[in-house]
Amino acid sequence: MAWRLDIAVQTPAHAALGDLLSYASPAALVPGTLVRVPLGRREVLGVVWNPPVSLENAEPDMALKPVGAALDALAPLGEAWRDLVAFAARYYQRSIGEIALAALPPQLRDLSGTQLARRLRRKTAAGPVAETAEAAHPVALSAEQTAALARIEAGEAGTFLLVGSTGSGKTEVYLRCVADLLAADPGAQALVMVPEINLTPQLEARFKARFGDDAVVSLHSGMTNPQRLASWLAAHSGAARIVLGTRMAVFASMPGLKLVVVDEEHDPSYKQQEGARYSARDLAVWRGQREGAKVILGSATPSLESWHQSRPAEGEDPGGRYVRLAMPSRIGAGELPTVRLVDMNLQPPKTVISAALLDAIGQRIARGEQSMVFLNRRGYAPVLACADCGWKSECPHCSAYRVFHKIDRTLRCHHCGFTERVPRACPSCGNPDIAPVGRGTERLEEHLAELFAAVTRPDGSAVRIARIDADSTKKQGALESQLAAVHSGEVDVLVGTQMIAKGHDFRRITLVAAVNPDGALFSSDFRAPERLFSLLMQSAGRAGRDAAYLAAQGATAEMWIQTHHAQHPLFSALRRHDYTAFARQQLEERAAAGMPPFAFQALLRADARTQEAAQAFLNAASAAAEALEGADRVVRYPAVPLAIQRVANVERAQMLIESPSRAALQRLLAQWQPLLHALRRTPEGKGVIRWLVDVDPHSI
Ligand code: ADP
Ligand code: ZN
Ligand code: ZN
């Protein structure tokens, strides 16, 4: 046993075992080699992390256990990949082993060296990129596309923010950029990320049509373990020239990485919301810089962070680090839809769908066009209540109401999952007349069916209304078949949550309506308006995508918004499709209030049996931070309960910490981490069930 190896393994969270474990080995395995190592009573997968250290002249160390088999049929993971993992671990306050092992396909943990070698033999070597089916360059680029592509291809590396309206041809720019890159460099690889699994099949089809089936693999959590392993191996060996995936794909091992595309870069799904809370978009930018790869962030409504980071130089301000590229015009699609605001203050009380909107949808039905009605709340009604005694359908385990689902007559908690059949009478006073309060997609669907019962389609048949949300799409394949029904024209009015707002290229939708978007205007979360604006812009982008169809119908595309706050600046910007004005106004507010992107934040969160215990831990943590170097450059706010304070009988509290300097915040977090582990073992830490740090949190 002549060598000591430091190995990254997945240690239980917060075991405080340190980042790497040392083992003895007869062979000097190079960093990046995958090995099996004993851990407790199990044998687990690990990654050799550091260069081997000779044990020749060392004191014989009885404590070092020997490594098991090395999976040496596989090329070691590269230095750039290890740097990415180490950076993510450091930045997001997790262990190297946790990030490294989560980034590897789960099946690698179960395969023996021989089994793996067999899999590898099945894979063929990298072939030339076949420009198949579609011809090499199927469309002539527009002037805007040409200019954007030229600018991206001009330099060596860098990060580009491609700001293009929905339907402006961003995807075509990605395709062309990838094609040029792969043609110029036989070893080059490209990574293309999308926010939602649902969007991968569409994109995969487009890339495979252009580059051939073998050049493209996908990586997302909807795949089986064998599929994921096959994709991962193809990426790692270089055989796959293009990797498409969701946020997890940012950690794909790609030795030839030269281009990263993050489509819909503003999308909140890029931020992992459990475990290591990383932002795949931010890691993509970091990875691009580290590997000298180009990074394209694409969006119609960029995150304010990226928008700010791509600001042009002005006066004293040297400008941001990203290059901003604009593609304002839609291709092949009509003009962006006309935005109509309905002032709900002027409607009769209890109006759900205003008469004008009803009429507009009715006209579309009569012409055989499709409409999309959008409400960001699923279920039948968010609350069931008794008018006699005031009983409400609270969840006994959470500080939240259970949602009434009429379809299966259940009350369901959307936070802990607790589900019961709807009681026949008020559980508190026996009143049989308990009633739904408010409205979700199920109820909206029912309501629309009643409203349009008397309206007929051009051929005299009845109106067809469909709903797409998390409930309607639970079964495997349900979403695909429901989307297919919309595409093939079997639906006249589509009701749904934000699920239908994203990405889908519906050709016959000429009207999109948001019936109740006001909630986000006055949310305590400072990012809520930003999310609402992009969601509404994106929804609007679903209407009138096919100019030829619009012309043939003699129709104009419309986006309807029902609101009690028609004068709100968000809506006036939306009306003009003016992202720039919206961003300017938001950034002014953020700058004045010292909020991101002008400040950097992290949350320390604690869960405990009681709110007092959770807050006591946070307050003790805050006191411990006082003495740390540079603590004066970081503001620590008081501990507060989360908006939904109790979930599944666990009380949750958080503390915001903030600094104008990212480096200062990072320095404090790094010093704080060991203190937090130690604190857990003191009386203040006793009642704490778990704690976590969320760096650059998305919602506060
Ligand atoms: P985005 O990703 O910005 O929403 P897409 O790249 O999907 O836009 O393009 C929208 C539609 O326009 C697609 O059907 C695409 O095939 C088509 N398209 C894109 N670029 C061109 C072009 N230069 N000429 C003709 N059609 C184009
Ligand atoms: Zn009652
Ligand atoms: Zn609950």
XYZ file of C-alpha atoms and ligand atoms in Angstrom:
729
model
C 0.000 0.000 0.000
C 2.364 2.648 -1.235
C 0.028 5.535 -1.872
C -2.469 7.646 -0.043
C -5.467 8.729 -2.088
C -7.897 11.522 -1.141
C -11.272 10.477 -2.399
C -14.589 12.271 -2.774
C -17.459 10.102 -1.565
C -21.054 10.882 -0.835
C -21.032 11.291 2.925
C -24.334 11.738 4.753
C -25.326 15.395 4.753
C -23.934 17.307 7.710
C -21.917 14.373 8.958
C -19.080 16.904 9.079
C -16.666 14.224 7.913
C -14.881 16.773 5.831
C -14.790 16.977 2.077
C -12.513 14.073 1.215
C -11.637 10.744 2.814
C -8.171 9.191 2.650
C -7.503 5.600 1.602
C -4.422 3.525 0.922
C -3.712 2.118 -2.530
C -0.991 -0.009 -4.121
C -1.417 1.954 -7.362
C -0.885 5.675 -7.860
C -4.315 6.332 -9.353
C -4.600 9.677 -11.077
C -7.167 12.309 -10.022
C -10.541 11.769 -11.647
C -10.364 7.976 -11.494
C -13.543 6.316 -10.258
C -13.029 3.782 -7.488
C -14.984 1.701 -5.042
C -14.130 2.342 -1.416
C -15.315 0.989 1.920
C -17.416 3.458 3.923
C -18.819 2.152 7.156
C -20.186 -1.262 6.324
C -20.877 -0.447 2.702
C -18.780 -0.136 -0.383
C -19.470 3.102 -2.238
C -18.404 4.860 -5.397
C -15.781 7.566 -5.044
C -13.688 9.861 -7.199
C -9.936 10.174 -6.657
C -9.644 13.900 -6.060
C -6.032 14.854 -5.432
C -2.710 13.615 -6.830
C -1.595 10.482 -4.950
C 0.742 11.002 -2.001
C 3.549 8.504 -1.468
C 3.431 6.582 1.799
C 7.029 5.313 1.420
C 8.547 7.506 4.088
C 5.410 8.114 6.053
C 4.609 6.716 9.453
C 2.654 3.525 8.836
C -0.925 4.701 9.210
C -3.112 1.866 10.394
C -6.229 3.965 10.068
C -6.129 4.097 6.270
C -8.436 1.556 4.703
C -7.492 0.139 1.323
C -9.382 1.274 -1.786
C -11.429 -1.323 -3.634
C -11.543 -1.807 -7.385
C -10.867 1.059 -9.757
C -13.267 1.526 -12.669
C -10.304 2.070 -14.917
C -12.040 1.136 -18.142
C -13.372 4.667 -17.925
C -11.181 7.657 -18.721
C -10.609 9.703 -15.533
C -12.851 12.721 -15.049
C -11.022 15.764 -16.305
C -9.494 18.589 -14.328
C -12.014 21.113 -15.636
C -14.885 18.937 -14.428
C -13.297 18.555 -11.030
C -12.773 22.294 -10.824
C -16.449 22.860 -11.613
C -17.520 20.458 -8.880
C -15.106 21.958 -6.369
C -16.276 25.454 -7.216
C -19.947 24.508 -6.879
C -19.259 22.837 -3.533
C -17.414 25.868 -2.225
C -19.832 28.444 -3.575
C -23.021 26.698 -2.477
C -21.621 25.485 0.844
C -21.843 21.745 0.203
C -19.294 18.947 0.238
C -17.306 18.016 -2.863
C -18.431 14.410 -2.546
C -22.104 15.340 -2.480
C -21.877 17.407 -5.674
C -19.514 15.012 -7.458
C -21.568 11.895 -6.795
C -24.881 13.611 -7.564
C -23.385 14.642 -10.909
C -22.602 11.056 -11.894
C -25.289 8.748 -13.321
C -26.775 6.664 -10.481
C -26.144 3.387 -12.280
C -22.370 3.880 -12.102
C -22.690 3.063 -8.414
C -23.927 -0.439 -9.111
C -21.778 -1.580 -12.029
C -18.633 -3.660 -11.641
C -15.539 -2.817 -13.645
C -16.259 -5.644 -16.105
C -19.895 -4.655 -16.569
C -18.824 -1.103 -17.248
C -16.165 -2.191 -19.730
C -18.846 -4.137 -21.590
C -21.086 -1.060 -21.780
C -18.225 0.994 -23.080
C -17.407 -1.473 -25.851
C -20.975 -1.166 -27.080
C -20.458 2.536 -27.638
C -18.840 3.515 -30.892
C -16.220 6.188 -31.245
C -17.058 9.739 -32.225
C -18.143 9.900 -35.806
C -18.327 12.817 -38.160
C -21.387 14.948 -37.670
C -23.966 13.856 -40.151
C -25.920 16.725 -41.563
C -28.984 14.647 -42.240
C -32.703 15.000 -42.928
C -32.855 18.773 -42.937
C -30.220 20.081 -45.311
C -27.120 21.608 -43.767
C -28.520 25.104 -43.631
C -32.252 24.787 -44.093
C -33.239 28.422 -43.789
C -31.675 31.708 -44.740
C -31.006 33.638 -41.560
C -32.682 36.974 -40.991
C -30.517 40.064 -40.722
C -30.897 40.044 -36.939
C -29.940 36.379 -36.705
C -26.961 36.911 -38.987
C -25.704 39.809 -36.906
C -26.104 37.923 -33.626
C -24.351 34.842 -34.985
C -21.488 36.882 -36.410
C -20.946 38.624 -33.082
C -20.946 35.331 -31.166
C -18.560 33.712 -33.597
C -16.219 36.701 -33.793
C -14.456 36.271 -30.473
C -12.652 33.386 -28.797
C -14.854 32.972 -25.753
C -17.241 34.999 -23.677
C -20.793 35.137 -22.417
C -23.564 36.463 -24.634
C -27.068 37.457 -23.636
C -29.310 36.847 -26.621
C -32.445 38.895 -26.047
C -34.991 37.811 -28.623
C -38.764 37.953 -28.623
C -40.597 34.636 -28.621
C -40.451 33.400 -32.190
C -37.506 35.621 -33.136
C -35.485 32.565 -34.108
C -33.182 32.129 -31.115
C -33.200 28.352 -31.449
C -32.114 28.696 -35.059
C -29.152 30.781 -33.877
C -28.214 28.082 -31.367
C -28.446 25.413 -34.067
C -26.288 27.380 -36.457
C -23.722 28.185 -33.818
C -23.478 24.520 -32.850
C -23.227 23.465 -36.518
C -20.390 25.900 -37.253
C -18.554 24.917 -34.098
C -18.773 21.182 -34.706
C -17.781 21.553 -38.329
C -14.727 23.637 -37.460
C -13.460 21.414 -34.649
C -13.839 17.617 -34.846
C -13.404 17.245 -31.076
C -15.749 20.016 -30.025
C -18.882 19.428 -27.951
C -21.858 21.639 -27.174
C -24.157 21.660 -24.174
C -27.697 23.000 -24.632
C -29.907 23.457 -21.610
C -33.647 24.037 -21.310
C -35.570 24.689 -18.108
C -38.219 21.965 -18.332
C -38.147 18.269 -19.111
C -41.311 18.830 -21.169
C -39.366 20.983 -23.574
C -36.613 18.444 -24.220
C -38.432 16.122 -26.687
C -39.271 19.049 -28.990
C -35.721 20.350 -28.885
C -34.200 16.897 -29.199
C -36.210 16.259 -32.352
C -34.993 19.518 -33.824
C -31.337 18.833 -33.026
C -31.491 15.229 -34.191
C -33.075 16.279 -37.465
C -30.193 18.657 -37.987
C -27.243 16.655 -36.678
C -28.304 13.023 -36.817
C -29.422 10.697 -34.043
C -25.984 9.614 -32.877
C -24.575 13.066 -32.338
C -27.206 14.094 -29.803
C -27.941 12.767 -26.318
C -30.259 14.015 -23.585
C -29.719 14.235 -19.853
C -32.633 14.860 -17.515
C -34.329 13.304 -14.523
C -37.184 11.818 -16.568
C -34.855 9.187 -18.047
C -34.334 5.651 -16.770
C -31.020 4.883 -15.099
C -29.692 2.861 -18.067
C -30.628 5.710 -20.450
C -28.896 8.231 -18.253
C -25.770 6.100 -18.043
C -25.675 5.658 -21.804
C -26.028 9.407 -22.392
C -23.466 10.212 -19.761
C -20.919 7.758 -21.185
C -21.455 9.140 -24.675
C -20.822 12.678 -23.411
C -17.819 11.650 -21.327
C -16.187 9.748 -24.186
C -16.807 12.542 -26.670
C -18.970 10.306 -28.887
C -21.945 12.603 -28.282
C -21.188 15.965 -29.826
C -24.272 17.609 -28.368
C -25.788 17.169 -24.925
C -29.318 18.479 -24.351
C -30.671 18.624 -20.875
C -32.179 20.271 -17.869
C -30.234 21.896 -15.032
C -28.492 18.647 -14.020
C -26.777 18.579 -17.422
C -24.544 21.469 -16.383
C -22.429 18.853 -14.581
C -22.092 16.547 -17.598
C -18.540 15.432 -18.202
C -17.689 16.847 -21.636
C -13.977 16.825 -22.436
C -14.458 18.846 -25.642
C -16.870 21.474 -24.334
C -16.709 24.613 -26.480
C -20.227 26.025 -26.307
C -22.942 26.206 -23.680
C -26.460 27.408 -24.449
C -28.866 28.233 -21.634
C -32.274 28.734 -23.226
C -34.899 30.715 -21.256
C -32.077 31.673 -18.952
C -34.429 33.613 -16.643
C -36.405 30.498 -15.767
C -36.553 29.740 -12.030
C -36.213 25.999 -12.747
C -32.498 26.481 -13.305
C -32.171 26.913 -9.561
C -32.141 23.625 -7.695
C -34.512 23.897 -4.745
C -33.255 21.110 -2.526
C -29.959 19.572 -1.509
C -27.209 21.613 -3.126
C -29.138 24.705 -4.164
C -27.118 25.574 -7.215
C -28.058 27.776 -10.142
C -27.317 25.843 -13.332
C -27.338 29.112 -15.281
C -24.705 30.680 -13.072
C -22.602 27.508 -13.069
C -22.842 27.405 -16.865
C -21.329 30.873 -17.055
C -18.587 29.899 -14.624
C -17.909 26.681 -16.508
C -17.707 28.510 -19.812
C -15.126 30.885 -18.394
C -13.106 28.084 -16.846
C -13.057 26.013 -20.017
C -12.749 28.823 -22.532
C -16.145 27.898 -23.971
C -18.669 30.355 -25.301
C -21.863 30.749 -23.342
C -25.136 31.920 -24.865
C -27.892 32.897 -22.460
C -31.143 33.252 -24.373
C -34.437 34.811 -23.314
C -37.224 37.167 -24.316
C -37.275 38.446 -20.746
C -33.816 37.960 -19.252
C -33.288 37.765 -15.516
C -32.516 41.222 -14.157
C -29.148 39.824 -13.064
C -28.184 38.926 -16.624
C -29.681 42.098 -18.039
C -27.648 44.171 -15.595
C -24.554 42.094 -16.281
C -24.872 42.890 -19.998
C -25.369 46.639 -19.648
C -23.303 48.718 -22.037
C -20.485 50.907 -20.727
C -21.626 54.386 -19.765
C -19.597 57.209 -18.217
C -17.678 55.874 -15.228
C -19.395 52.493 -15.483
C -17.297 50.065 -17.560
C -20.450 48.052 -18.307
C -21.209 44.417 -17.639
C -19.223 41.310 -18.515
C -21.748 39.851 -20.951
C -22.293 40.938 -24.534
C -25.930 41.847 -25.160
C -27.420 40.885 -28.509
C -30.927 41.890 -29.555
C -33.357 40.167 -31.917
C -36.575 42.141 -31.529
C -38.437 40.886 -34.617
C -40.520 37.747 -34.845
C -39.912 35.454 -37.821
C -42.752 33.764 -39.623
C -45.013 34.782 -36.813
C -47.341 37.721 -36.782
C -46.771 40.896 -34.852
C -46.662 40.369 -31.101
C -50.222 40.179 -29.812
C -52.178 43.262 -28.903
C -52.426 43.454 -25.123
C -55.889 44.278 -23.751
C -56.316 45.167 -20.107
C -59.706 44.618 -18.508
C -60.223 46.787 -15.442
C -61.981 44.403 -13.069
C -62.985 47.320 -10.819
C -65.461 48.299 -13.528
C -66.995 44.834 -13.781
C -70.049 43.638 -11.859
C -69.023 42.119 -8.507
C -67.896 38.473 -8.578
C -67.133 38.548 -12.282
C -64.764 35.739 -13.208
C -64.571 36.262 -16.946
C -65.519 39.715 -18.148
C -68.195 40.020 -20.826
C -65.700 41.457 -23.312
C -63.269 38.576 -22.884
C -66.077 36.071 -23.103
C -67.181 37.625 -26.349
C -63.645 37.621 -27.749
C -63.165 33.911 -26.956
C -66.612 33.166 -28.366
C -65.687 34.808 -31.671
C -62.587 32.683 -31.892
C -64.532 29.525 -31.242
C -66.950 30.507 -33.998
C -64.025 30.930 -36.428
C -62.437 27.628 -35.412
C -59.443 29.260 -33.718
C -58.006 28.299 -30.353
C -57.783 30.265 -27.107
C -55.677 29.704 -24.028
C -56.860 30.758 -20.583
C -54.277 30.903 -17.957
C -54.627 30.755 -14.154
C -51.740 29.986 -11.888
C -53.568 27.909 -9.327
C -54.533 24.295 -9.694
C -57.391 22.436 -8.070
C -61.034 23.458 -7.904
C -60.825 26.018 -5.112
C -57.958 26.981 -2.819
C -60.193 26.842 0.279
C -63.390 25.185 1.379
C -65.263 27.165 4.044
C -68.337 27.131 6.260
C -70.269 30.378 6.215
C -71.983 29.589 9.526
C -69.076 29.017 11.885
C -66.074 30.192 9.881
C -64.440 26.772 9.560
C -61.857 26.574 6.768
C -60.090 23.620 5.200
C -56.829 24.120 7.053
C -54.195 21.433 6.881
C -53.702 19.998 10.365
C -49.971 19.628 9.670
C -49.175 22.908 7.898
C -49.914 26.580 8.207
C -51.825 26.454 4.914
C -55.249 25.586 3.564
C -55.975 22.328 1.860
C -57.119 22.714 -1.713
C -60.488 21.381 -2.819
C -60.189 18.999 -5.781
C -63.682 18.343 -7.063
C -62.750 15.602 -9.540
C -62.019 13.074 -6.802
C -63.767 15.038 -4.031
C -60.660 15.437 -1.921
C -59.059 18.089 0.207
C -55.365 18.028 -0.585
C -52.510 19.855 1.040
C -50.155 21.063 -1.664
C -47.348 21.351 0.864
C -47.296 18.045 2.754
C -49.582 15.983 0.552
C -52.088 15.226 3.345
C -55.313 14.187 1.593
C -58.810 13.431 2.905
C -62.206 12.991 1.351
C -64.292 16.130 1.432
C -66.492 16.041 4.535
C -70.260 15.910 3.906
C -70.860 18.639 6.419
C -68.810 21.208 8.292
C -66.579 19.208 10.668
C -66.930 21.962 13.232
C -70.696 22.796 13.331
C -72.379 20.229 11.133
C -73.657 22.734 8.564
C -74.124 20.696 5.362
C -73.566 23.772 3.226
C -69.777 24.151 3.022
C -68.663 26.042 -0.045
C -65.565 26.543 -2.195
C -63.891 29.942 -1.923
C -61.807 31.276 -4.781
C -60.999 29.449 -7.955
C -58.453 27.108 -9.464
C -58.059 25.680 -12.960
C -60.571 22.868 -12.366
C -63.298 25.311 -11.446
C -62.365 27.652 -14.261
C -62.652 24.782 -16.711
C -66.098 23.946 -15.348
C -67.154 27.593 -15.466
C -66.038 28.024 -19.079
C -67.930 24.884 -20.077
C -71.110 26.412 -18.634
C -70.478 29.783 -20.267
C -69.900 28.283 -23.703
C -72.563 25.594 -23.510
C -74.724 27.490 -25.990
C -71.904 28.427 -28.384
C -71.154 26.149 -31.313
C -68.148 25.568 -33.521
C -68.167 26.321 -37.271
C -69.440 22.801 -38.038
C -72.193 23.102 -35.444
C -70.579 20.789 -32.898
C -70.063 21.565 -29.215
C -67.142 23.535 -27.825
C -64.247 21.433 -26.566
C -62.516 22.636 -23.432
C -59.391 20.996 -22.035
C -57.208 21.557 -19.017
C -53.469 21.052 -18.650
C -51.854 21.333 -15.232
C -49.872 19.209 -12.788
C -53.032 17.258 -11.897
C -54.135 16.481 -15.440
C -50.666 15.302 -16.434
C -49.715 13.007 -13.563
C -49.847 9.837 -15.641
C -46.866 8.955 -17.801
C -47.474 10.225 -21.323
C -50.536 12.284 -20.354
C -48.930 15.621 -21.106
C -47.737 14.481 -24.528
C -51.186 13.265 -25.541
C -52.869 16.411 -24.201
C -50.435 18.652 -26.062
C -50.924 16.574 -29.189
C -54.677 17.130 -28.910
C -54.130 20.885 -28.808
C -51.751 20.768 -31.766
C -54.108 18.692 -33.880
C -56.950 21.116 -33.255
C -59.104 18.914 -31.020
C -59.324 21.648 -28.397
C -60.988 25.052 -28.667
C -60.256 26.489 -25.268
C -57.253 25.355 -23.280
C -57.216 26.103 -19.545
C -54.026 25.708 -17.604
C -51.315 26.828 -15.236
C -47.909 28.191 -16.184
C -47.198 24.750 -17.578
C -48.883 25.813 -20.845
C -47.176 29.203 -20.963
C -43.730 27.847 -21.675
C -42.166 27.129 -25.001
C -44.914 25.243 -26.793
C -45.239 26.130 -30.419
C -49.026 26.142 -30.796
C -49.947 27.276 -34.276
C -53.655 27.999 -34.033
C -53.899 29.886 -30.779
C -54.879 33.473 -31.473
C -55.955 34.553 -27.993
C -54.271 34.152 -24.628
C -55.878 35.374 -21.412
C -54.587 35.718 -17.853
C -57.721 35.898 -15.734
C -56.296 36.715 -12.314
C -52.594 37.577 -12.238
C -52.775 40.268 -9.531
C -51.410 38.181 -6.648
C -47.818 38.656 -7.729
C -48.049 42.460 -7.890
C -47.968 42.929 -4.152
C -46.104 39.833 -3.050
C -43.575 40.107 -0.226
C -41.078 38.462 -2.559
C -39.214 41.186 -4.403
C -38.753 38.939 -7.440
C -42.493 38.322 -7.903
C -43.058 41.180 -10.422
C -40.094 40.003 -12.488
C -41.506 36.480 -12.616
C -44.992 37.748 -13.457
C -43.745 39.953 -16.257
C -41.788 37.162 -17.909
C -44.643 34.712 -17.472
C -47.106 37.098 -19.097
C -44.699 37.903 -21.926
C -44.129 34.220 -22.443
C -47.866 33.493 -22.388
C -48.425 36.278 -24.879
C -45.817 34.586 -27.045
C -48.122 31.564 -27.383
C -50.591 33.625 -29.431
C -50.339 34.239 -33.144
C -47.173 32.241 -33.773
C -48.125 31.543 -37.369
C -48.488 34.665 -39.492
C -49.836 32.746 -42.475
C -52.580 31.239 -40.337
C -53.493 34.635 -38.896
C -53.667 36.146 -42.366
C -55.799 33.307 -43.694
C -58.151 33.694 -40.735
C -58.151 37.462 -40.962
C -57.446 37.330 -37.240
C -55.237 39.370 -34.949
C -53.455 37.847 -31.984
C -54.531 39.142 -28.596
C -53.371 38.858 -25.018
C -56.040 39.664 -22.446
C -55.281 40.536 -18.856
C -57.941 40.955 -16.203
C -56.700 43.069 -13.328
C -57.754 45.351 -10.509
C -54.597 47.391 -11.082
C -54.755 48.394 -14.707
C -52.572 51.445 -14.015
C -49.680 49.387 -12.671
C -46.412 50.178 -14.523
C -45.837 46.464 -15.077
C -48.906 46.317 -17.270
C -48.117 49.487 -19.191
C -44.696 48.037 -20.056
C -46.314 44.749 -21.001
C -48.776 46.514 -23.218
C -45.906 47.897 -25.268
C -43.975 44.587 -25.070
C -41.337 46.795 -23.547
C -39.044 44.612 -21.492
C -36.424 47.367 -21.442
C -38.741 49.822 -19.723
C -39.835 47.209 -17.227
C -36.244 46.239 -16.470
C -35.194 49.866 -16.065
C -37.968 50.558 -13.577
C -37.269 47.364 -11.606
C -33.522 47.930 -11.535
C -34.006 51.494 -10.297
C -36.095 50.146 -7.441
C -33.582 47.430 -6.682
C -30.666 49.860 -6.741
C -32.465 52.245 -4.398
C -33.302 49.437 -1.988
C -29.859 47.807 -2.252
C -31.254 44.530 -3.532
C -29.853 42.052 -6.083
C -28.215 42.483 -8.539
C -26.785 45.388 -6.502
C -26.317 43.204 -3.451
C -25.653 39.527 -2.840
C -27.728 37.389 -0.550
C -27.812 34.093 1.233
C -30.384 32.521 3.515
C -29.657 30.459 6.567
C -32.664 28.302 7.248
C -33.465 26.079 10.195
C -36.286 23.568 10.641
C -37.323 22.481 14.136
C -40.237 21.146 16.142
C -40.949 24.625 17.469
C -40.534 28.057 15.919
C -38.608 29.169 19.037
C -36.059 26.386 18.592
C -35.595 27.199 14.896
C -35.115 30.894 15.616
C -32.852 30.253 18.615
C -30.472 28.343 16.362
C -30.435 31.162 13.809
C -29.890 33.803 16.479
C -27.038 31.818 18.010
C -25.568 31.417 14.527
C -25.826 35.155 14.010
C -24.094 35.839 17.310
C -21.321 33.396 16.375
C -20.808 35.193 13.063
C -20.207 38.502 14.835
C -16.594 37.635 15.602
C -15.724 36.403 12.105
C -13.310 38.312 9.947
C -15.121 40.698 7.625
C -18.432 40.287 9.461
C -18.889 44.056 9.381
C -19.277 43.935 5.593
C -22.205 41.545 5.762
C -25.629 42.457 7.120
C -27.421 39.788 9.120
C -31.163 40.358 9.414
C -33.236 39.033 12.301
C -34.576 35.475 12.136
C -38.164 35.287 10.861
C -40.658 32.496 10.168
C -41.035 31.441 6.514
C -44.155 32.640 4.700
C -45.541 29.148 5.148
C -44.263 28.702 8.605
C -45.181 25.091 9.329
C -45.077 22.203 6.840
C -45.691 18.587 7.866
C -45.516 19.620 11.529
C -42.096 21.138 11.127
C -41.569 24.794 12.013
C -39.379 26.716 9.617
C -37.406 29.908 10.130
C -34.840 31.773 8.094
C -32.326 34.543 8.348
C -31.292 36.711 5.434
C -27.699 37.789 5.117
C -26.630 40.329 2.563
C -23.589 42.170 1.317
C -22.760 44.572 -1.497
C -19.724 42.338 -2.125
C -20.078 38.779 -3.335
C -16.554 38.006 -2.149
C -17.262 39.319 1.353
C -20.415 37.220 1.567
C -18.541 34.137 0.352
C -15.725 34.671 2.857
C -18.173 34.916 5.706
C -20.094 31.811 4.622
C -16.899 29.776 4.385
C -15.847 30.693 7.923
C -19.362 30.232 9.224
C -19.880 26.682 8.000
C -17.760 24.916 10.684
C -19.350 27.068 13.390
C -22.809 26.006 12.219
C -21.835 22.340 12.401
C -20.503 22.899 15.906
C -23.576 24.864 16.930
C -25.744 21.915 16.079
C -24.185 20.057 18.998
C -24.840 22.847 21.553
C -28.114 23.373 23.480
C -29.260 25.916 20.843
C -28.866 23.251 18.182
C -30.732 20.547 20.079
C -34.210 21.026 18.692
C -33.054 21.643 15.134
C -34.089 18.960 12.661
C -32.035 20.347 9.801
C -30.430 23.519 8.629
C -29.216 24.709 5.271
C -27.621 27.606 3.495
C -29.167 28.883 0.260
C -26.751 31.081 -1.687
C -28.333 33.524 -4.161
C -31.801 32.406 -3.043
C -34.627 32.849 -5.526
C -37.460 33.560 -3.173
C -37.261 35.185 0.184
P -37.405 31.213 -30.646
O -36.497 30.122 -30.162
O -36.780 32.581 -30.574
O -38.790 31.224 -30.037
P -37.377 29.674 -33.086
O -35.932 29.520 -33.350
O -38.097 28.519 -32.516
O -37.638 30.973 -32.192
O -38.084 30.148 -34.425
C -39.482 30.349 -34.506
C -39.969 29.766 -35.822
O -39.383 30.457 -36.928
C -39.599 28.307 -35.987
O -40.667 27.642 -36.599
C -38.372 28.342 -36.889
O -38.235 27.163 -37.661
C -38.656 29.553 -37.759
N -37.424 30.234 -38.199
C -36.370 30.568 -37.435
N -35.448 31.223 -38.158
C -35.939 31.310 -39.413
C -35.455 31.898 -40.626
N -34.284 32.519 -40.675
N -36.236 31.790 -41.709
C -37.430 31.175 -41.661
N -37.928 30.612 -40.558
C -37.207 30.679 -39.440
Zn -69.296 25.301 10.335
Zn -50.086 19.976 4.887
